[in-house]
XYZ file of N, CA, C and O in Angstrom:
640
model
N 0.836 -1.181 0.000
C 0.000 0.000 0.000
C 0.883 1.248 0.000
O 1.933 1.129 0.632
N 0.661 2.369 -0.566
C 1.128 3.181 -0.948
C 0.565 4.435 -0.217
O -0.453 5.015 -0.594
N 1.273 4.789 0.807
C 0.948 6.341 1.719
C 1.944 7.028 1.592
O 3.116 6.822 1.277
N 0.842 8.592 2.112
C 1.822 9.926 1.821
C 2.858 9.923 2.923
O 2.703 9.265 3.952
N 3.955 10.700 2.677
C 4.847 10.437 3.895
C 4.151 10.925 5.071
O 4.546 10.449 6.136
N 2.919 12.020 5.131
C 2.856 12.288 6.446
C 1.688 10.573 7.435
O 1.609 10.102 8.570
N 1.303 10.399 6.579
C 0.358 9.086 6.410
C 1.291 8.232 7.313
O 1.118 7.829 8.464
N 2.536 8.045 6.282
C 3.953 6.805 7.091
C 4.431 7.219 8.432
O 4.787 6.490 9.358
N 4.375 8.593 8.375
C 5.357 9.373 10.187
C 3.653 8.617 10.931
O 4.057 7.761 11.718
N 2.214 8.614 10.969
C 1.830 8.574 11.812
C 1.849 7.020 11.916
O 2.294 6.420 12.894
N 1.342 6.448 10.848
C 1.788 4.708 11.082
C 3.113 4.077 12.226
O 3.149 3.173 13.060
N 3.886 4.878 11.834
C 5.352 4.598 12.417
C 4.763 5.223 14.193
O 4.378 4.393 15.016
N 4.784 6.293 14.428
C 4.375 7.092 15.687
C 3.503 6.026 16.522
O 3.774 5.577 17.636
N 2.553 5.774 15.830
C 1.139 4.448 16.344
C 1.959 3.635 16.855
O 2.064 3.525 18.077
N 2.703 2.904 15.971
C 3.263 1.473 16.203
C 4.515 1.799 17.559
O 4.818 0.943 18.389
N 5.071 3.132 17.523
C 5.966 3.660 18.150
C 5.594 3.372 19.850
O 6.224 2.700 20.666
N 4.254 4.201 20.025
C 3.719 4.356 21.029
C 3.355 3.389 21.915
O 3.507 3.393 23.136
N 2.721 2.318 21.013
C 2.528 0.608 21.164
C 3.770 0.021 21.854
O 3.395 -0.662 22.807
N 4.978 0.029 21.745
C 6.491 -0.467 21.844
C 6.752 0.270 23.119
O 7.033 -0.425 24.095
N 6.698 1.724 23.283
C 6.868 2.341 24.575
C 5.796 2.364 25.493
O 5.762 3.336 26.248
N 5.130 1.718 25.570
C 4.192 1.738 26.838
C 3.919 -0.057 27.074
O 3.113 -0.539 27.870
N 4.759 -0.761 26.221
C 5.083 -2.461 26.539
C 5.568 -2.582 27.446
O 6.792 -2.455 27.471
N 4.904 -2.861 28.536
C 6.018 -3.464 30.083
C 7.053 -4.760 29.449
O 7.806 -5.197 30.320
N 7.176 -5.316 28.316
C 8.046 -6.174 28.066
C 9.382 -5.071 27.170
O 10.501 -5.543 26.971
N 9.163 -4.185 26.895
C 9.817 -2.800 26.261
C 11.340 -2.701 27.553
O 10.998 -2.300 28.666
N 12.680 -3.002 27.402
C 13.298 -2.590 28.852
C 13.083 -0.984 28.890
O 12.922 -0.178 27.974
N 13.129 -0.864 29.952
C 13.158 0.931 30.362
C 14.691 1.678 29.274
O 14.731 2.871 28.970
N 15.451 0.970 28.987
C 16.399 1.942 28.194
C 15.961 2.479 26.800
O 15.995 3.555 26.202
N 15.434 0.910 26.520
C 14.913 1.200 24.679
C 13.806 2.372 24.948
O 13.755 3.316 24.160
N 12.717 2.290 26.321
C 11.339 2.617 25.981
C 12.166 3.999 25.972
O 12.255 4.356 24.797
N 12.764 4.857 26.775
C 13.303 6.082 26.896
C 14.045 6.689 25.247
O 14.179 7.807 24.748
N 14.386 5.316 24.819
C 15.006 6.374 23.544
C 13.797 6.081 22.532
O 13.792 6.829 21.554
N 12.646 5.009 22.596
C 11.403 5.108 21.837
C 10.628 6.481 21.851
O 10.144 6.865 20.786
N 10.473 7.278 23.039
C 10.038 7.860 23.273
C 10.710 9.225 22.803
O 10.018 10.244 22.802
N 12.190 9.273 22.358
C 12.407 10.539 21.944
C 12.210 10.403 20.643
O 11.913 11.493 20.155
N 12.259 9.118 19.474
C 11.523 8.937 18.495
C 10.081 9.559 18.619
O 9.913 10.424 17.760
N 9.264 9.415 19.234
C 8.122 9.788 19.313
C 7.887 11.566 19.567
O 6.883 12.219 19.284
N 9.044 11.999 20.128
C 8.821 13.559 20.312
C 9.186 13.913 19.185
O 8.486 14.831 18.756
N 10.368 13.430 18.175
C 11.166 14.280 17.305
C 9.904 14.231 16.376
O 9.673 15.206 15.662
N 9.102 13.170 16.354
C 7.812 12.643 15.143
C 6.654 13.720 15.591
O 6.100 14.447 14.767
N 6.358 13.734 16.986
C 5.138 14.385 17.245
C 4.963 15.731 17.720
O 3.926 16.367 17.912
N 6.412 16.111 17.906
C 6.873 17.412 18.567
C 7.015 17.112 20.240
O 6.971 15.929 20.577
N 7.121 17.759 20.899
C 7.819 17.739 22.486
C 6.619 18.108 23.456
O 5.714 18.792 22.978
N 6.553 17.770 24.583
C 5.370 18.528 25.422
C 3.925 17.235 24.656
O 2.836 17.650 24.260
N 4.214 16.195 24.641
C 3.431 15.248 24.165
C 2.434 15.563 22.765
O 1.251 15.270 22.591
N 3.210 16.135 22.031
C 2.396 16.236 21.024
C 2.394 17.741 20.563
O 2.698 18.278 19.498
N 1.972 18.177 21.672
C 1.705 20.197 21.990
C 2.323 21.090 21.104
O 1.656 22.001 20.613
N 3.491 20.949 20.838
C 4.520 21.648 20.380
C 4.743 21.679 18.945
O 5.159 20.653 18.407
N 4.564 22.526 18.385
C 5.266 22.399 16.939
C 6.748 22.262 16.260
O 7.043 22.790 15.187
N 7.381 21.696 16.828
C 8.631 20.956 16.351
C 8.653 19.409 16.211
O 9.618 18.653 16.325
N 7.362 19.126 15.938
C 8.063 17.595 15.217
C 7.759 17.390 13.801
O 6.873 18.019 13.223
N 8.259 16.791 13.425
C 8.387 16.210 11.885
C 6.755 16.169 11.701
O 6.510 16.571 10.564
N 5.774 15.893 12.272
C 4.124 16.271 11.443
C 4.315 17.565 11.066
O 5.002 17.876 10.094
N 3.623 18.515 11.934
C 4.020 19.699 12.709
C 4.870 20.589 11.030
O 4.524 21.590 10.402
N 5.894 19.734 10.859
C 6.945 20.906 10.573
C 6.769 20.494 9.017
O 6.956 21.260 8.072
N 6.390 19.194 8.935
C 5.935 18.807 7.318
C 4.495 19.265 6.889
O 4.455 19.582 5.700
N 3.531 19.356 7.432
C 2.170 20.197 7.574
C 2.324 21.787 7.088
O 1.505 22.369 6.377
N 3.509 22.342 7.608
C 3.814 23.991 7.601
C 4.726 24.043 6.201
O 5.243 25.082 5.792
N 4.846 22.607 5.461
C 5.585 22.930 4.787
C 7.007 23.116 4.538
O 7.524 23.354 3.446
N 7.750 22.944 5.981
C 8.816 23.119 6.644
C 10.117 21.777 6.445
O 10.880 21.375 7.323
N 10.001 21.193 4.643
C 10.551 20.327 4.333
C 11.805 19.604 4.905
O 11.991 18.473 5.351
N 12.611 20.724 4.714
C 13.846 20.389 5.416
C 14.348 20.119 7.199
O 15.270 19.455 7.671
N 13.490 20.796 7.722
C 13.117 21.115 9.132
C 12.330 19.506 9.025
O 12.844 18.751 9.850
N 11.550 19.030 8.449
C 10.445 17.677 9.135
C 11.437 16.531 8.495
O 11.241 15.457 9.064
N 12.097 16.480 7.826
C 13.204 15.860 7.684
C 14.343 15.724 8.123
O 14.917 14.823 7.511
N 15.347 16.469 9.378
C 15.799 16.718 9.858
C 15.541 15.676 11.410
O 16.323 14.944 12.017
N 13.698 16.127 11.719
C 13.325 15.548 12.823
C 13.370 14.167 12.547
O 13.809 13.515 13.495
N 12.961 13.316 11.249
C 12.769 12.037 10.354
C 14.264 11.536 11.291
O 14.122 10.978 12.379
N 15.542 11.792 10.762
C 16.785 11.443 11.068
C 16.914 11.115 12.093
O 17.292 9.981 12.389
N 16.559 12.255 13.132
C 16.776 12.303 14.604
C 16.291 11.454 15.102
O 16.803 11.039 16.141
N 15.173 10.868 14.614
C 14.383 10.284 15.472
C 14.998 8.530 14.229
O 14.538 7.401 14.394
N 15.294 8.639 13.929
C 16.194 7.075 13.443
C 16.878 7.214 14.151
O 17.137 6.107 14.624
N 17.884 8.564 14.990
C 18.999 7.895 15.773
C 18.685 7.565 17.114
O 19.396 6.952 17.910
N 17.383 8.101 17.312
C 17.008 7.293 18.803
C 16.598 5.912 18.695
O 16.708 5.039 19.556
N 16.061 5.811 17.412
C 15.553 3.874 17.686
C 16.641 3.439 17.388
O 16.825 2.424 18.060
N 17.602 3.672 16.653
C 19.205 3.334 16.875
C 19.824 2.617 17.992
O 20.305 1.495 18.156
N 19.544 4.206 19.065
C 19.608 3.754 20.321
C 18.823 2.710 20.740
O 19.448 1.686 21.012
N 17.849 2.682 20.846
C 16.801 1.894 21.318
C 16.808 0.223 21.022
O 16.554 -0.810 21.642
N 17.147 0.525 20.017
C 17.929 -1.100 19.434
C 18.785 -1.641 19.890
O 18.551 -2.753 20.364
N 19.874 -1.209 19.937
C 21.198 -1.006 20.342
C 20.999 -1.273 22.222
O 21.844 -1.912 22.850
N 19.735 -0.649 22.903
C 19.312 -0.870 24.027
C 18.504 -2.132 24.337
O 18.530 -2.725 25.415
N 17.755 -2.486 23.218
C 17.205 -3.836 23.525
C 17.413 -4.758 22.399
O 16.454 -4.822 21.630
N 18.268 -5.369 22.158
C 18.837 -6.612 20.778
C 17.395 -7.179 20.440
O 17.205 -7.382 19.241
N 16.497 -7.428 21.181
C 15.174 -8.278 20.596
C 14.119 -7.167 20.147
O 13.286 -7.736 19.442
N 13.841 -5.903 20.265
C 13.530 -5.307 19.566
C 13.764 -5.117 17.844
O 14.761 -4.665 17.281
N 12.752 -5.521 17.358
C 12.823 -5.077 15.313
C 12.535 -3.739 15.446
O 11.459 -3.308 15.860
N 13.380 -3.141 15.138
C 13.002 -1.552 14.691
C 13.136 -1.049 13.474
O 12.719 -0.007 12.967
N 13.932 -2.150 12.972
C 14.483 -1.712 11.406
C 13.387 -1.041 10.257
O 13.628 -0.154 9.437
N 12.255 -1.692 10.463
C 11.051 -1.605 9.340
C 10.694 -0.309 9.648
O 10.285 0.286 8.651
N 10.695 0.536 10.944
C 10.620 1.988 10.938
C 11.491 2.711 11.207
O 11.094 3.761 11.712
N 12.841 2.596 11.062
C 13.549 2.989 10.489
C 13.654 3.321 9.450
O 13.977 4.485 9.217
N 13.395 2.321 8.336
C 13.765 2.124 6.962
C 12.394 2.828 6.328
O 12.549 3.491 5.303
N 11.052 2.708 6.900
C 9.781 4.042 6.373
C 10.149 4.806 7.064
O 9.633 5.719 6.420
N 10.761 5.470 8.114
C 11.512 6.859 8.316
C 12.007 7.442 7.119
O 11.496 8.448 6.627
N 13.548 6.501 6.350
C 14.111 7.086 5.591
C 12.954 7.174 4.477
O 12.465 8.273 4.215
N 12.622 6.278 3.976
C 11.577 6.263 3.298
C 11.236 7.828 2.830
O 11.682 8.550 1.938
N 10.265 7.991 3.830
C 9.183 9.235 4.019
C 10.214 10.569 3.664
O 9.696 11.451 2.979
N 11.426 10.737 4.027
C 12.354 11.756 3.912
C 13.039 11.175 2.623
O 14.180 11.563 2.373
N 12.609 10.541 2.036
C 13.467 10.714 0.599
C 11.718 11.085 -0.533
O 11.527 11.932 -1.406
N 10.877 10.124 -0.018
C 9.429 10.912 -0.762
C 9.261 12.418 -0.966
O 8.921 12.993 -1.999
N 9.611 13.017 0.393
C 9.743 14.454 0.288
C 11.016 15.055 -0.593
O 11.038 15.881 -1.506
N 12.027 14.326 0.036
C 12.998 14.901 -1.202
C 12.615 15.211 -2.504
O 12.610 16.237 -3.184
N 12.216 13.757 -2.708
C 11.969 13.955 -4.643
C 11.162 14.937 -4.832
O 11.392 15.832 -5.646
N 10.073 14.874 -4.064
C 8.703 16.262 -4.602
C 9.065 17.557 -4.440
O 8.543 18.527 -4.988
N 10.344 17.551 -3.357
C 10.737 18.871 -3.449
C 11.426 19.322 -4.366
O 11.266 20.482 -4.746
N 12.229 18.600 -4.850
C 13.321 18.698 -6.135
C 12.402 18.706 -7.286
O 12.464 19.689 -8.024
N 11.333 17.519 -7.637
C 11.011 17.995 -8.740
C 9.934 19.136 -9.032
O 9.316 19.401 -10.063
N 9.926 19.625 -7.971
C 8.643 20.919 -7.683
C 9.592 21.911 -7.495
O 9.091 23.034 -7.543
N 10.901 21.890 -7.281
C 11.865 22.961 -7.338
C 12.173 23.221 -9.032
O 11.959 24.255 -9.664
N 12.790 21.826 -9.567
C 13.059 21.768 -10.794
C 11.904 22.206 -12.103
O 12.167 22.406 -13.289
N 10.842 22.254 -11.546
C 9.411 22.823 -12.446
C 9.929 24.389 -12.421
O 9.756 24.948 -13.505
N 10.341 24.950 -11.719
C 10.581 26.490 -11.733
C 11.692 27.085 -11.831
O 11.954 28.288 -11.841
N 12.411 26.078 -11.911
C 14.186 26.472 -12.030
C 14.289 27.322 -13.181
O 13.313 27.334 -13.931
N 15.344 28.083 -13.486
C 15.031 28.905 -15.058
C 16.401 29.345 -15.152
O 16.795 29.501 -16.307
N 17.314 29.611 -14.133
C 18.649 30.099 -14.257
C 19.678 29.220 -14.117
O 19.770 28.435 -13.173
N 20.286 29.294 -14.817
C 21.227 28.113 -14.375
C 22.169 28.050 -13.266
O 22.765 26.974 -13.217
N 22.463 28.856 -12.400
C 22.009 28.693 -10.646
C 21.399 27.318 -9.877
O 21.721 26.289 -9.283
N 20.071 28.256 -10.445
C 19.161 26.883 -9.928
C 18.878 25.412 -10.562
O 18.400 24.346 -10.176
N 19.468 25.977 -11.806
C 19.477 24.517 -12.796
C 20.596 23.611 -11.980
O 20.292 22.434 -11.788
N 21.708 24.023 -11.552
C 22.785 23.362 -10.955
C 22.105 22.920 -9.375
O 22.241 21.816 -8.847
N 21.488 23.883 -8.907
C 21.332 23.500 -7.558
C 19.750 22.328 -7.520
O 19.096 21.868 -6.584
N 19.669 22.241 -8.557
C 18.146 20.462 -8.744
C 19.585 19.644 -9.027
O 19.914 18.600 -8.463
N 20.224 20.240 -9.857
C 21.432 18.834 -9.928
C 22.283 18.544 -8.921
O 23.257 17.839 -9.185
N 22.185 18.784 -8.255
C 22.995 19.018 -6.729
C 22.033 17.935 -5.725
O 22.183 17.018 -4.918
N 21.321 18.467 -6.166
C 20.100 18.041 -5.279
C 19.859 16.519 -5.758
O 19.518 15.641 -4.966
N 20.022 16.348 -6.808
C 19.252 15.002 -7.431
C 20.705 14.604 -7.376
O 20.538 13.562 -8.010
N 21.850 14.605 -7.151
C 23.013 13.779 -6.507
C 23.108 13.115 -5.470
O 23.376 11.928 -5.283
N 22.688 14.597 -4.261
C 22.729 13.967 -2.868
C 21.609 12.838 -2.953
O 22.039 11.687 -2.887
N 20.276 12.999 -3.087
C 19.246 11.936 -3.276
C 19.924 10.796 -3.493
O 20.211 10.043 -2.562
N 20.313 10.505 -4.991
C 21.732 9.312 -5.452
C 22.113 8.568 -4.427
O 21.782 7.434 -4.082
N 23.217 9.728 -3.759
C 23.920 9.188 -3.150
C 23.246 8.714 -1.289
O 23.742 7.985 -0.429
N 22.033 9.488 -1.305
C 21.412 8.505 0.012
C 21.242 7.438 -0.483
O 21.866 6.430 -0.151
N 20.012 7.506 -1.714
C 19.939 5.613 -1.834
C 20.570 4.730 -1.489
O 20.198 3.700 -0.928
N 22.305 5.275 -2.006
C 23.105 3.900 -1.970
C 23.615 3.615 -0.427
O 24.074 2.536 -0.051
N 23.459 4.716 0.344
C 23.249 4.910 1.698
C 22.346 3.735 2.500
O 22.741 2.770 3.154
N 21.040 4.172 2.208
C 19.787 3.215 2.266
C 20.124 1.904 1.899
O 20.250 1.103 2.825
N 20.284 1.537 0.840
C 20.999 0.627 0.609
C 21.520 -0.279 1.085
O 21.295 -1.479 0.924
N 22.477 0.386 1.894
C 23.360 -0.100 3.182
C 23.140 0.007 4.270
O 23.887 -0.101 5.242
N 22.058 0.237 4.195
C 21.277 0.237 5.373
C 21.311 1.011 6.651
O 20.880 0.797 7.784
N 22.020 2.056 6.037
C 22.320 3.682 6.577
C 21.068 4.332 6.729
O 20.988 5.389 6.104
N 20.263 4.065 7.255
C 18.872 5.094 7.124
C 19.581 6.309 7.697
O 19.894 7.090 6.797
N 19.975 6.763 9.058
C 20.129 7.959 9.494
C 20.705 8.869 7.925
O 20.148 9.755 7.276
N 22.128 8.119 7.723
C 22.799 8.781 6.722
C 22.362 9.411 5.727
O 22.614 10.535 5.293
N 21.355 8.208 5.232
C 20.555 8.237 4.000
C 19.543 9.197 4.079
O 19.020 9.644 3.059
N 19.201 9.575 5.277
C 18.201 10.683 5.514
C 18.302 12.016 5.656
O 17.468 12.893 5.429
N 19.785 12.106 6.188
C 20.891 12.924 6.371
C 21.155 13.548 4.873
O 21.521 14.720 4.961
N 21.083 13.164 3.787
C 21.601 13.165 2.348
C 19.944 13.702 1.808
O 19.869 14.520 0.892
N 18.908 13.255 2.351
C 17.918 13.553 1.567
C 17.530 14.976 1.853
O 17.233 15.850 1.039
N 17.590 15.048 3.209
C 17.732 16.694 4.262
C 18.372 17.916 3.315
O 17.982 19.029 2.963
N 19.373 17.235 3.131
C 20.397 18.062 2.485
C 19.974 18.611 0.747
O 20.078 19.780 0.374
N 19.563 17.617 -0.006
C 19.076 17.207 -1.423
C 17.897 18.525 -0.937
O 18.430 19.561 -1.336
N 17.060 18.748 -0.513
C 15.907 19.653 -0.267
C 16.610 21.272 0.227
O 16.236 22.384 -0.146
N 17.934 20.860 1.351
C 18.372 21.918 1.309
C 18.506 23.148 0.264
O 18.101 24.310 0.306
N 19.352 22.298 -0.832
C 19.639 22.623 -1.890
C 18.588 24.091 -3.091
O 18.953 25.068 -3.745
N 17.127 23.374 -2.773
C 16.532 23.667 -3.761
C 15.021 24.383 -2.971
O 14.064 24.954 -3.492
N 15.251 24.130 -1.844
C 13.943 24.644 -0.602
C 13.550 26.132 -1.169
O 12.437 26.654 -1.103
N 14.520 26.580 -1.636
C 14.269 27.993 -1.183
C 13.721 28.317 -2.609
O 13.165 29.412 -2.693
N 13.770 27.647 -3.620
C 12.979 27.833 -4.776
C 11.740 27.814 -5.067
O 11.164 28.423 -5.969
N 11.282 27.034 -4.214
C 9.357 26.860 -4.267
C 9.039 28.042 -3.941
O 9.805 28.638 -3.184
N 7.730 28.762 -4.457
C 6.758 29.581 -4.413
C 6.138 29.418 -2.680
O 5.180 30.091 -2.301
């Protein structure tokens, strides 16, 4: 099935929430589950407008992608805190969702490009993308997300 990235951050968040409130969850993983869950939902349980909904809702591409990363390096942690925890599958629709945005930003940048400035900076952009995949790939999500962040950097400031 095929969802929008903001569709995938709440799927992921759901399933998130489920994992941190598991009394079989150890208290180390649930603590870094839970900063996954702020960087996704914003801080102050939700309240706040700094999380990756929040900041992808406002439009705030690079900013809700940024939070995407952050919050791979807490289930990182969280993994890394409990070995029998699978976290990988939201991890990997983390990066996911931050490379979906990439592309739409690039090719919604690249619809208006006209100078060759900006002609260079979609090609810039559609490199770093490249080079997350092969990131992803390897199963670098942070990295790979890290690269897609950047790919939007590039060309953010071109959209209308």
């Amino acid at each position: 099935e095929v969802v929008s990235p903001l569709d995938a951050l709440g799927r992921v968040n759901s399933s998130l929430g489920a994992l941190a409130t598991d009394p079989g969850t150890n208290v180390a993983a649930r603590t870094f589950i839970q900063c996954a869950i702020a960087d996704l939902g914003g801080n102050n349980g939700g309240s706040s407008n700094n999380g990756a909904f929040t900041l992808l809702a406002a439009k705030q591409f690079g900013a809700a992608v940024e939070k995407m990363e952050q919050a791979i390096y807490c289930l990182d942690s969280a993994a890394a805190a409990d070995r029998d925890l699978a976290l990988g599958q939201f991890r990997l629709v983390l990066a996911w969702a931050g490379k979906s945005v990439a592309l739409d930003v690039v090719a919604r940048a690249e619809a208006v490009a006209t100078s060759s400035g900006q002609l260079k900076a979609v090609r810039e952009a559609r490199r770093l993308i490249a080079e997350g995949d092969a990131l992803l790939a390897a199963g670098g999500y942070a990295a790979a997300t890290d690269k897609y962040q950047k790919a939007i950097g590039k060309v953010e400031k071109l959209l209308p």
